[in-house]
Short mmCIF file of C-alpha atoms in Angstrom, two decimals:
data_model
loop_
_atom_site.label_atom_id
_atom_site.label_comp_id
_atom_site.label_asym_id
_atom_site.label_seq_id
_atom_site.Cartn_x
_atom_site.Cartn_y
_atom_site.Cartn_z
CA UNK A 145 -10.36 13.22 -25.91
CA UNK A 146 -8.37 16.10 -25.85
CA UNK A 147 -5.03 14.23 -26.22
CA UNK A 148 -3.06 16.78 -23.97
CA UNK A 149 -0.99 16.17 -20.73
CA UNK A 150 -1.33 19.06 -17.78
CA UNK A 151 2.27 20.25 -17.16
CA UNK A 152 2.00 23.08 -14.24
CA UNK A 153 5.05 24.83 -14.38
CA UNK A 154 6.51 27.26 -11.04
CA UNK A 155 5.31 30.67 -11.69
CA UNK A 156 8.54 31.27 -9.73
CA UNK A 157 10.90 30.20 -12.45
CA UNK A 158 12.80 32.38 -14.46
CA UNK A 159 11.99 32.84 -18.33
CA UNK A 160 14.85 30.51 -18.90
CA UNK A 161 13.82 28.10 -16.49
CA UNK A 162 9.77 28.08 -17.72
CA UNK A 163 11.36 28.08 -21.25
CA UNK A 164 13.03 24.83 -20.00
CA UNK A 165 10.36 23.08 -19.19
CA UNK A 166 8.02 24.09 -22.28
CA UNK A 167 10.90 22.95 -24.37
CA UNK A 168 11.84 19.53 -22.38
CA UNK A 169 8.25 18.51 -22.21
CA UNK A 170 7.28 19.48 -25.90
CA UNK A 171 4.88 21.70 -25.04
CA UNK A 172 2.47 22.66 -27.82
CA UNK A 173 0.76 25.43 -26.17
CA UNK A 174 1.08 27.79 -22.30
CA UNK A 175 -1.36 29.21 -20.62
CA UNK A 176 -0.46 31.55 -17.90
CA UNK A 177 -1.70 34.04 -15.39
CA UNK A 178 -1.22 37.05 -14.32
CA UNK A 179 1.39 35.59 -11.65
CA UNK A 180 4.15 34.75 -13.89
CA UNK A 181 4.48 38.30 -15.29
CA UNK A 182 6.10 38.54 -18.99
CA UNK A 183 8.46 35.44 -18.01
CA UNK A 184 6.04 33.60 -19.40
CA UNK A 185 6.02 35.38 -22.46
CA UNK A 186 9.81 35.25 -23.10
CA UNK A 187 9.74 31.83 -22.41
CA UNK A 188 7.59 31.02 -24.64
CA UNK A 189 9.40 32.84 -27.02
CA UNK A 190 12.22 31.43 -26.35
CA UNK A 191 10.94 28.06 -27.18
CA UNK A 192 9.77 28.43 -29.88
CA UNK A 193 5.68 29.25 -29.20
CA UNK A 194 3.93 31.65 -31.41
CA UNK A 195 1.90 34.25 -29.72
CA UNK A 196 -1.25 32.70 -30.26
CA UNK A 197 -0.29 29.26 -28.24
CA UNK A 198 0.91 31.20 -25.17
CA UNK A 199 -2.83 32.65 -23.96
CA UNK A 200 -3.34 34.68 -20.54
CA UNK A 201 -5.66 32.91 -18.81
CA UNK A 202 -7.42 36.60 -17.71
CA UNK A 203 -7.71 36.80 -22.09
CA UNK A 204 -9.31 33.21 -22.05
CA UNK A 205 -13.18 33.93 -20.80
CA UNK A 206 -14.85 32.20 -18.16
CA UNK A 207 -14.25 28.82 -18.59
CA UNK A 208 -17.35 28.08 -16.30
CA UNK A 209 -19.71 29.37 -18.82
CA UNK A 210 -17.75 26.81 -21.70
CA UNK A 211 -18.02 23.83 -19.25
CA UNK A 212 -21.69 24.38 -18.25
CA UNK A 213 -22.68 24.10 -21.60
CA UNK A 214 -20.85 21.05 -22.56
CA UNK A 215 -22.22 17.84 -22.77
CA UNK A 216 -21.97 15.78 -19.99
CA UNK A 217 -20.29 12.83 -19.57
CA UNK A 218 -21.74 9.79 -20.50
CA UNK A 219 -19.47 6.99 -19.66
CA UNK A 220 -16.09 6.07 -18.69
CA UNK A 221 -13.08 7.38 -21.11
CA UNK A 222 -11.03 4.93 -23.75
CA UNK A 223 -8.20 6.58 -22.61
CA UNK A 224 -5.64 3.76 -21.13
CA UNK A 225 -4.83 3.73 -17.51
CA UNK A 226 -1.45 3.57 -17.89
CA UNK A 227 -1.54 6.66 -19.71
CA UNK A 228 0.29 10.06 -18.59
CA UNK A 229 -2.57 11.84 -17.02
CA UNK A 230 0.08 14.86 -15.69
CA UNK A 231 4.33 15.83 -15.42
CA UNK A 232 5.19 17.55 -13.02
CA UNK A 233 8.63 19.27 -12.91
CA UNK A 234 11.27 18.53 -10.09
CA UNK A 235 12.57 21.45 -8.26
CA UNK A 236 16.31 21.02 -9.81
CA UNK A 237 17.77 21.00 -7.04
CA UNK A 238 20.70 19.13 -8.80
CA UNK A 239 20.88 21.14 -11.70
CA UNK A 240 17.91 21.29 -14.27
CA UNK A 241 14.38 20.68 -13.56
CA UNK A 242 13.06 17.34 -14.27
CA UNK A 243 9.81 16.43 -15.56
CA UNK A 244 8.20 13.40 -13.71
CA UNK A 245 4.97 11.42 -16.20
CA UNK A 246 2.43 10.37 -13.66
CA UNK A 247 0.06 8.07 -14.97
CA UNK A 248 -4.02 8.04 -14.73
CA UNK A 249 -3.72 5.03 -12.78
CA UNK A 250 -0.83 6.48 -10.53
CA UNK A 251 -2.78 9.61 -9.96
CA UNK A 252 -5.77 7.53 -9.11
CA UNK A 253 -4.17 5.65 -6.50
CA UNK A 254 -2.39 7.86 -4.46
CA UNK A 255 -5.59 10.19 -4.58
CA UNK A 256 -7.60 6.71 -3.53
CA UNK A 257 -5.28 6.34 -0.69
CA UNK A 258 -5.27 10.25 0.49
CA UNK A 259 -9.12 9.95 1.11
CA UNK A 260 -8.70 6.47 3.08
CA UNK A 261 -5.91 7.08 5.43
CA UNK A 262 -7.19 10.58 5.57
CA UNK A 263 -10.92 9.58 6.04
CA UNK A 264 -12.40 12.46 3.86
CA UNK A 265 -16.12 12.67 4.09
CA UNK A 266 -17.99 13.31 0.66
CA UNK A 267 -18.60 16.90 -0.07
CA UNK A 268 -15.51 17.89 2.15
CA UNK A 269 -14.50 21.51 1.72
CA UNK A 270 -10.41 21.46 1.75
CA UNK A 271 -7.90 24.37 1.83
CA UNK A 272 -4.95 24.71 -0.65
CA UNK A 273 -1.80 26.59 -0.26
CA UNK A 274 0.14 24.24 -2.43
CA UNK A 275 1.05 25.64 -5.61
CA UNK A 276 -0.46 23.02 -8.23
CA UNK A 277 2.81 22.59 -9.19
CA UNK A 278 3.39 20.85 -6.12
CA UNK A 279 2.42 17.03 -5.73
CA UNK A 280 -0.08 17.86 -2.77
CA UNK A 281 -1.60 20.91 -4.44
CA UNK A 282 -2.60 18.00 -7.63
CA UNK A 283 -3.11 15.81 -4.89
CA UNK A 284 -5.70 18.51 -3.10
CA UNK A 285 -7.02 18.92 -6.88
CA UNK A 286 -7.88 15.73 -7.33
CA UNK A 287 -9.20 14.37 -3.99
CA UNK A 288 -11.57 17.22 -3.90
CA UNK A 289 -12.46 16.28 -6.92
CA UNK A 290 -13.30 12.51 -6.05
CA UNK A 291 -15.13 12.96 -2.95
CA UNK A 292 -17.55 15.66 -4.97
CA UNK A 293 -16.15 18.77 -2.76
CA UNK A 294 -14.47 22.11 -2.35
CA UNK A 295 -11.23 23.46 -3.21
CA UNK A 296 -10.46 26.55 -1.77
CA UNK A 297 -7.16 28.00 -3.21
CA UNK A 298 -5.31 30.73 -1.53
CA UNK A 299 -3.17 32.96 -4.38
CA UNK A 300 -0.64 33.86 -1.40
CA UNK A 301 0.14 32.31 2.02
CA UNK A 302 -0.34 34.20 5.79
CA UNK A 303 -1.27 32.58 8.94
CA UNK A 304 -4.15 35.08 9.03
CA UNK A 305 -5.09 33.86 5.44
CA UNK A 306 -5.48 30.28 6.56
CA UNK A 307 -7.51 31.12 9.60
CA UNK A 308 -9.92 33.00 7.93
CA UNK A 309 -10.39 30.75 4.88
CA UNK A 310 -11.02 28.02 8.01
CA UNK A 311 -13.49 30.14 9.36
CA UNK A 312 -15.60 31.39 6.53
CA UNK A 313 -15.48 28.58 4.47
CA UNK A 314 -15.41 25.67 6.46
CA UNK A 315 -12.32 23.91 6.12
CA UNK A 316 -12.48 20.29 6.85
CA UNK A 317 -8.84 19.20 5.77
CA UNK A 318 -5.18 21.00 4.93
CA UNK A 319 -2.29 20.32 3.78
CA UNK A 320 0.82 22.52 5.05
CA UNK A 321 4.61 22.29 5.33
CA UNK A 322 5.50 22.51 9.19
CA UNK A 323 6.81 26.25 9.39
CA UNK A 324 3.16 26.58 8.30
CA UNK A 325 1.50 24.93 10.91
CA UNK A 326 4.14 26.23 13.58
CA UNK A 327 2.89 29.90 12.00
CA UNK A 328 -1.09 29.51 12.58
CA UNK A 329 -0.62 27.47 15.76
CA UNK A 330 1.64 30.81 17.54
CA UNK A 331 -0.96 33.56 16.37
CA UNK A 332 -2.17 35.44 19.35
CA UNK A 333 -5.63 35.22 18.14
CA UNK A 334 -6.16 31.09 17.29
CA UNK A 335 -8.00 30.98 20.96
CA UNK A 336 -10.48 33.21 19.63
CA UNK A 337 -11.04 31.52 16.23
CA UNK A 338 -13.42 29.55 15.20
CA UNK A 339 -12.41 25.93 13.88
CA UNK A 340 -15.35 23.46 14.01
#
């Protein structure tokens, strides 16, 4: 096992506020994209991370061609259940950000009981707008992941975005806050589109 814990951090933040969170959650290493600009840079300066533990993930490779390669997976993992499978950070709303330890088991359960009340089909293809640092972007993650399907991820919200993703790729299930839906649902053109 790898022995790490995923810890998505707002892109948003500040290089104060990123430089928070790497420091409260003991962060070892960062990897970033292009989104969060040299903020994540400073922050990781800032607390404490050489250069070489804060990676771009454009400077990376393609991960796909690591993973196909691997060996698969034989059997189940010796890793507890009660284990932190993931933190993710509070908004800090009442002053700093706060990191939240999910464990496997918690993760496992509220994913269980997305696909029942939700009655996802195996293979569906879902659409996320949800920042992964968001509990339903993870949540998106990781039921897509369970039911053997499709994550599509938007890098920026519009109405027109969403449609078209629905369209082209054929979007079974979405998550969205309501000014979301009230934004799709009052385009001139949803009449015309196409969402079977």
């Amino acid at each position: 096992t790898l022995g790490a814990i995923f810890t998505p951090i707002s892109w948003r933040g500040t290089a104060d506020e990123i430089a928070y969170c790497l420091t409260d959650s003991e962060a070892v290493v960062c990897v970033y994209d292009g989104g969060a600009g040299t903020a994540a840079t400073d922050a990781c300066a800032a607390a404490g991370l050489s250069r070489d533990r804060c990676i771009a993930a454009a400077d990376a490779g393609d991960g796909f061609d690591m993973l196909t390669q691997a060996d698969p997976v034989t059997g189940p993992s010796d890793i507890p259940e009660t284990d932190t499978a993931l933190m993710l950070y509070t908004s800090g709303t009442t002053g700093r950000p706060k990191g939240v330890p999910r464990s496997h088991q918690a993760e496992w359960a509220a994913t269980a009981s997305q696909i029942m009340v939700c009655q996802y089909p195996r293979d569906l293809s879902q659409l996320c707008v949800m920042p992964l640092f968001h509990t339903m972007g993870m949540r998106t993650l990781e039921a897509s992941a369970f039911v053997g399907g499709k994550m599509v991820c938007l890098p920026d919200y519009s109405a027109t975005a969403v449609l078209d993703a629905i369209e082209q790729e054929k979007i079974g299930a979405i998550f969205l806050v309501p000014t979301m839906f009230h934004d799709i649902l009052n385009r001139p053109d949803i009449a015309e589109r196409d969402m079977s």
